[in-house]
Amino acid sequence: MVSIITRRGALHMAGAVLAFSVTAARAQDALDNLKILVGFPAGGTADVTARWLADKLAPAYAKNAIVDNKPGAAGRIAIDLLKNAPPDGRTMLITPASTVTVYPTIYRQLSYDPTKDVTPVSLAATFVHGIAVGPMVPTEVRTLAQFADWAKANPGKANCGNPGEGSFPHFLTMLLARATGAPIQAVPYRGGAPAIADLTGGQLAALMLPEGSFLPFKVDGRARVIATSGSARSPFYPEVPTFAEQGVKEVVVTEWFGLFMPPNAPAPIVARASEAVAKVLSTAEVKEAFAKSGMLPTPSTPAQLAAMMKTEADTWGPRIQSTGFKPLE
């Protein structure tokens, strides 16, 4: 979920991937078909990332590659589908870190075990979150403090959307409300795209999403980013102070998208997919495309991704519990 990877660190990790060699024998022929599952609607950041990967993984890794959107339950439906898919390299999942790191803490009952039911393949991208306000909020509101004051004066309107109940932006919104003492209510959606439609259409006051989700609206101002979650200011929003700069030090986080295969996928198949993903992410075209979505392409080895999952689960699970967060059903 939450990563301490810096953008410089991401480049170091990419360098590590270039040194990654597969020692086990493996099939070299391209698969006939590849399906990449996405647990969120078309048009969101996860979907866009998956479509770029699918496009570039064909035809070298698979002759045909498609994206299969299975939205709902904050990404859990897609993981359940992956869990029961054949471990033959023909099915992968792209999902945000939270679903495989802190969901065991966030949900009282989880239908999958991130340590057993998914096989890490590679990181895909790192990104930070942003909170944006829309036309419902007066244009003079440009900071967290100003938004908190507006929320206190307009408690019936102080709703902040997120891409799904139990998603990391959902949790960040709760942290923000607690830190500011404002009556900001977290409102879950089935993905980022419908939430953005409500924000820009004046039906939702604020929205917490990966910052790249707001870039298309930077010129017309329909989504005004007022804080970003990185340890330093975002290169995509250098004029916007971070949460920490504005006194909300609890929100200093970098999240990521990871690629996974079904459980018990053979190591040679996983290694072949990881190498193919690394090659795709190293291309200038993908780097440019990801930048348009506010993301940094960040490949990794399967072992690196597995280690990150464990570290972040161990770190942030207890932190969530310490806030008094009540597990969801």
C-alpha positions as CSV (number, residue, x, y, z in Angstrom):
1,M,0.0,0.0,0.0
2,V,2.3,2.7,1.2
3,S,5.8,2.8,-0.1
4,I,8.9,4.8,1.0
5,I,10.3,4.5,-2.5
6,T,11.5,7.8,-3.8
7,R,11.7,8.6,-7.4
8,R,15.5,8.2,-7.2
9,G,15.0,4.9,-5.4
10,A,12.7,3.8,-8.2
11,L,15.4,4.3,-10.7
12,H,17.8,2.2,-8.5
13,M,15.1,-0.5,-8.4
14,A,14.8,-0.3,-12.2
15,G,18.6,-0.8,-12.4
16,A,18.3,-3.9,-10.2
17,V,15.7,-5.3,-12.6
18,L,18.2,-5.0,-15.5
19,A,20.6,-7.2,-13.6
20,F,17.9,-9.8,-12.9
21,S,18.6,-13.1,-14.7
22,V,16.5,-16.2,-14.9
23,T,18.4,-19.4,-14.0
24,A,15.5,-21.8,-14.5
25,A,14.6,-23.2,-17.9
26,R,11.5,-21.6,-19.3
27,A,9.4,-21.6,-22.4
28,Q,10.4,-19.0,-25.0
29,D,7.4,-19.1,-27.3
30,A,4.8,-16.4,-26.9
31,L,1.5,-17.4,-25.4
32,D,-1.6,-17.3,-27.5
33,N,-3.6,-15.1,-25.1
34,L,-3.1,-12.9,-22.0
35,K,-5.8,-11.5,-19.8
36,I,-5.0,-8.7,-17.4
37,L,-7.6,-8.4,-14.7
38,V,-8.4,-5.0,-13.2
39,G,-10.7,-4.6,-10.2
40,F,-11.8,-1.1,-11.1
41,P,-13.9,0.5,-13.9
42,A,-12.5,1.5,-17.3
43,G,-11.0,5.0,-17.4
44,G,-9.3,4.9,-14.0
45,T,-5.6,4.9,-13.3
46,A,-5.4,1.1,-12.8
47,D,-7.3,0.5,-16.1
48,V,-5.1,2.9,-18.0
49,T,-1.9,1.3,-16.7
50,A,-3.2,-2.2,-17.6
51,R,-4.1,-1.1,-21.1
52,W,-0.6,0.2,-21.8
53,L,0.9,-3.0,-20.5
54,A,-1.4,-5.2,-22.4
55,D,-0.7,-3.3,-25.6
56,K,3.1,-3.6,-25.2
57,L,3.2,-7.1,-23.9
58,A,1.8,-8.3,-27.2
59,P,3.1,-9.9,-29.3
60,A,6.4,-10.8,-27.6
61,Y,4.9,-12.2,-24.4
62,A,1.4,-13.1,-25.7
63,K,0.1,-12.9,-29.3
64,N,-3.1,-11.3,-28.0
65,A,-3.5,-9.4,-24.7
66,I,-6.7,-7.9,-23.3
67,V,-7.8,-6.0,-20.2
68,D,-10.8,-7.5,-18.3
69,N,-12.4,-5.0,-15.9
70,K,-14.1,-6.6,-12.9
71,P,-15.0,-3.7,-10.7
72,G,-16.5,-3.9,-7.3
73,A,-15.6,-4.5,-3.6
74,A,-12.7,-2.1,-3.8
75,G,-10.7,-4.5,-6.1
76,R,-11.4,-7.7,-4.2
77,I,-13.6,-9.3,-6.9
78,A,-10.7,-9.3,-9.4
79,I,-8.4,-10.9,-6.8
80,D,-10.9,-13.7,-6.2
81,L,-11.0,-14.3,-9.9
82,L,-7.2,-14.4,-10.1
83,K,-7.0,-16.8,-7.2
84,N,-9.0,-19.4,-9.1
85,A,-7.4,-18.9,-12.5
86,P,-5.0,-21.5,-13.9
87,P,-1.4,-20.6,-13.1
88,D,-0.2,-20.9,-16.7
89,G,0.9,-17.3,-17.4
90,R,-2.3,-16.5,-19.3
91,T,-3.9,-14.5,-16.5
92,M,-2.4,-11.6,-14.5
93,L,-3.9,-9.0,-12.2
94,I,-2.9,-5.4,-11.8
95,T,-3.9,-3.9,-8.5
96,P,-3.0,-1.1,-6.1
97,A,-0.8,-2.0,-3.1
98,S,-3.5,-1.7,-0.5
99,T,-5.4,-4.7,-1.7
100,V,-2.5,-7.0,-1.0
101,T,-0.9,-5.3,2.0
102,V,-3.5,-3.9,4.4
103,Y,-6.8,-5.3,3.4
104,P,-6.4,-8.1,6.0
105,T,-6.5,-5.3,8.6
106,I,-9.2,-3.2,6.9
107,Y,-11.7,-6.0,6.4
108,R,-13.0,-8.3,9.1
109,Q,-13.3,-11.2,6.6
110,L,-11.3,-11.4,3.5
111,S,-11.8,-14.1,0.9
112,Y,-8.2,-14.3,-0.1
113,D,-4.8,-14.4,1.7
114,P,-2.3,-12.0,0.1
115,T,0.6,-14.2,1.3
116,K,-0.8,-17.4,-0.4
117,D,-3.4,-16.6,-3.0
118,V,-1.4,-14.3,-5.3
119,T,2.1,-14.7,-6.9
120,P,4.1,-11.5,-7.2
121,V,5.4,-10.7,-10.7
122,S,6.6,-7.1,-10.8
123,L,5.8,-3.6,-9.7
124,A,4.3,-1.6,-12.5
125,A,4.2,2.0,-11.3
126,T,4.6,4.3,-8.3
127,F,2.5,7.3,-7.6
128,V,1.3,9.7,-4.9
129,H,-2.2,10.6,-4.0
130,G,-3.8,14.1,-4.2
131,I,-7.0,15.7,-2.8
132,A,-8.9,17.9,-5.2
133,V,-11.9,20.1,-4.7
134,G,-14.4,20.8,-7.4
135,P,-16.9,23.5,-8.5
136,M,-19.0,22.9,-5.4
137,V,-16.3,24.5,-3.3
138,P,-15.5,28.2,-3.7
139,T,-12.5,29.0,-5.9
140,E,-10.7,30.8,-3.0
141,V,-10.3,27.5,-1.2
142,R,-6.8,26.6,-2.1
143,T,-5.3,24.9,1.0
144,L,-6.2,22.1,3.4
145,A,-6.8,24.7,6.2
146,Q,-9.2,26.6,4.0
147,F,-11.0,23.4,2.9
148,A,-11.3,22.4,6.6
149,D,-12.8,25.7,7.4
150,W,-15.3,25.4,4.5
151,A,-16.2,21.9,5.7
152,K,-16.9,23.1,9.2
153,A,-19.1,25.8,7.8
154,N,-20.8,23.4,5.4
155,P,-21.0,20.0,7.1
156,G,-23.8,18.7,5.0
157,K,-21.7,19.2,1.8
158,A,-18.3,18.2,3.2
159,N,-18.0,14.9,1.3
160,C,-14.8,13.5,-0.1
161,G,-15.0,10.7,-2.6
162,N,-12.6,7.7,-2.9
163,P,-12.3,4.8,-5.4
164,G,-13.8,2.2,-3.0
165,E,-14.6,1.3,0.6
166,G,-11.4,0.2,2.3
167,S,-9.2,1.7,-0.4
168,F,-6.2,3.6,0.7
169,P,-7.7,7.0,-0.4
170,H,-10.6,6.1,1.9
171,F,-8.3,5.6,4.8
172,L,-6.3,8.8,4.0
173,T,-9.6,10.8,4.0
174,M,-10.3,9.5,7.5
175,L,-6.8,10.5,8.6
176,L,-7.3,14.0,7.1
177,A,-10.6,14.5,8.9
178,R,-9.1,13.4,12.2
179,A,-6.0,15.7,11.8
180,T,-8.0,18.8,10.9
181,G,-11.1,18.2,13.1
182,A,-13.3,18.9,10.1
183,P,-16.5,16.9,9.4
184,I,-15.1,15.5,6.2
185,Q,-17.1,12.4,5.2
186,A,-15.4,9.6,3.1
187,V,-17.7,8.6,0.3
188,P,-16.7,5.4,-1.5
189,Y,-17.3,4.9,-5.3
190,R,-16.9,2.0,-7.5
191,G,-13.6,3.3,-9.0
192,G,-12.1,6.7,-9.7
193,A,-13.8,7.5,-13.0
194,P,-17.4,7.9,-11.6
195,A,-16.1,9.9,-8.7
196,I,-14.3,12.3,-11.0
197,A,-17.5,12.7,-13.0
198,D,-19.4,13.8,-9.8
199,L,-16.5,16.0,-8.7
200,T,-16.2,17.9,-12.0
201,G,-20.0,18.0,-12.3
202,G,-20.4,19.8,-9.0
203,Q,-22.1,16.9,-7.2
204,L,-19.1,16.1,-4.9
205,A,-17.1,18.6,-2.9
206,A,-13.7,16.8,-2.8
207,L,-12.0,13.7,-4.0
208,M,-8.9,11.7,-2.9
209,L,-7.3,9.8,-5.8
210,P,-3.9,9.2,-7.4
211,E,-2.8,12.7,-8.4
212,G,-2.6,11.8,-12.1
213,S,-6.4,11.4,-12.2
214,F,-6.7,15.2,-11.9
215,L,-4.2,16.2,-14.6
216,P,-6.7,16.4,-17.4
217,F,-8.6,19.1,-15.4
218,K,-5.6,21.2,-14.5
219,V,-6.2,23.8,-17.1
220,D,-9.9,24.4,-16.7
221,G,-9.8,24.2,-12.9
222,R,-12.7,21.8,-12.5
223,A,-10.5,19.7,-10.2
224,R,-8.2,21.9,-8.1
225,V,-5.6,19.8,-6.3
226,I,-4.9,21.3,-2.8
227,A,-2.4,18.8,-1.4
228,T,-0.3,15.8,-2.5
229,S,0.9,12.9,-0.4
230,G,4.6,12.5,-1.3
231,S,7.5,13.2,0.9
232,A,8.4,16.1,-1.4
233,R,6.3,18.2,-3.8
234,S,5.2,16.4,-6.9
235,P,6.8,17.2,-10.3
236,F,3.3,17.2,-11.7
237,Y,2.0,19.7,-9.2
238,P,5.1,21.6,-8.0
239,E,3.0,24.6,-7.0
240,V,0.9,22.5,-4.5
241,P,2.2,22.0,-1.0
242,T,2.3,18.4,0.4
243,F,0.0,17.3,3.2
244,A,3.0,17.4,5.5
245,E,3.9,20.9,4.5
246,Q,0.3,21.9,5.5
247,G,0.6,20.3,8.9
248,V,-1.0,16.9,8.1
249,K,2.1,14.8,8.7
250,E,0.2,11.5,9.0
251,V,-0.3,11.6,5.2
252,V,3.2,11.0,3.7
253,V,2.7,8.1,1.4
254,T,3.6,6.7,-2.0
255,E,1.5,3.9,-3.4
256,W,2.1,1.5,-6.3
257,F,0.4,-0.8,-8.8
258,G,1.7,-4.4,-8.8
259,L,1.3,-7.3,-11.2
260,F,0.4,-10.7,-9.9
261,M,-0.3,-14.2,-11.2
262,P,-2.5,-16.9,-9.6
263,P,-1.1,-18.9,-6.7
264,N,1.4,-21.6,-7.4
265,A,2.5,-20.1,-10.7
266,P,5.7,-21.9,-11.7
267,A,8.9,-19.8,-11.1
268,P,10.0,-19.9,-14.8
269,I,6.6,-18.6,-16.0
270,V,6.7,-15.8,-13.3
271,A,10.3,-14.9,-14.2
272,R,9.5,-14.7,-18.0
273,A,6.6,-12.4,-17.3
274,S,8.6,-10.2,-14.9
275,E,11.3,-9.8,-17.6
276,A,8.8,-9.0,-20.2
277,V,7.2,-6.3,-18.0
278,A,10.6,-4.8,-17.2
279,K,11.3,-4.4,-20.9
280,V,7.9,-2.7,-21.5
281,L,8.4,-0.3,-18.6
282,S,11.8,0.7,-19.8
283,T,10.6,2.1,-23.1
284,A,10.4,5.8,-23.7
285,E,6.8,5.6,-25.0
286,V,5.6,4.0,-21.8
287,K,7.5,6.4,-19.6
288,E,5.9,9.3,-21.4
289,A,2.4,7.7,-21.3
290,F,2.7,7.0,-17.5
291,A,3.8,10.6,-16.9
292,K,0.6,11.8,-18.4
293,S,-1.2,9.8,-15.6
294,G,1.1,11.1,-12.9
295,M,3.0,7.8,-12.5
296,L,6.6,6.6,-12.7
297,P,7.2,3.2,-14.4
298,T,8.8,1.1,-11.7
299,P,9.7,-2.5,-12.6
300,S,10.9,-5.0,-9.9
301,T,11.8,-8.6,-9.5
302,P,9.2,-10.9,-8.0
303,A,11.3,-11.2,-4.8
304,Q,11.5,-7.4,-4.5
305,L,7.7,-7.0,-4.8
306,A,7.1,-9.8,-2.2
307,A,9.5,-8.1,0.2
308,M,7.7,-4.8,-0.2
309,M,4.3,-6.4,0.4
310,K,5.5,-7.9,3.7
311,T,7.2,-4.7,4.9
312,E,4.3,-2.5,4.2
313,A,1.7,-4.9,5.7
314,D,3.8,-5.1,8.9
315,T,4.2,-1.3,9.0
316,W,0.8,0.0,8.1
317,G,-1.5,-2.7,9.5
318,P,-0.7,-1.7,13.1
319,R,-0.9,2.0,12.2
320,I,-4.4,1.6,10.9
321,Q,-5.4,-0.3,14.0
322,S,-3.9,2.4,16.2
323,T,-6.3,5.0,14.7
324,G,-9.3,3.2,16.0
325,F,-10.4,2.2,12.5
326,K,-13.1,-0.4,12.7
327,P,-12.7,-3.3,10.2
328,L,-15.3,-3.4,7.5
329,E,-17.5,-6.3,6.8
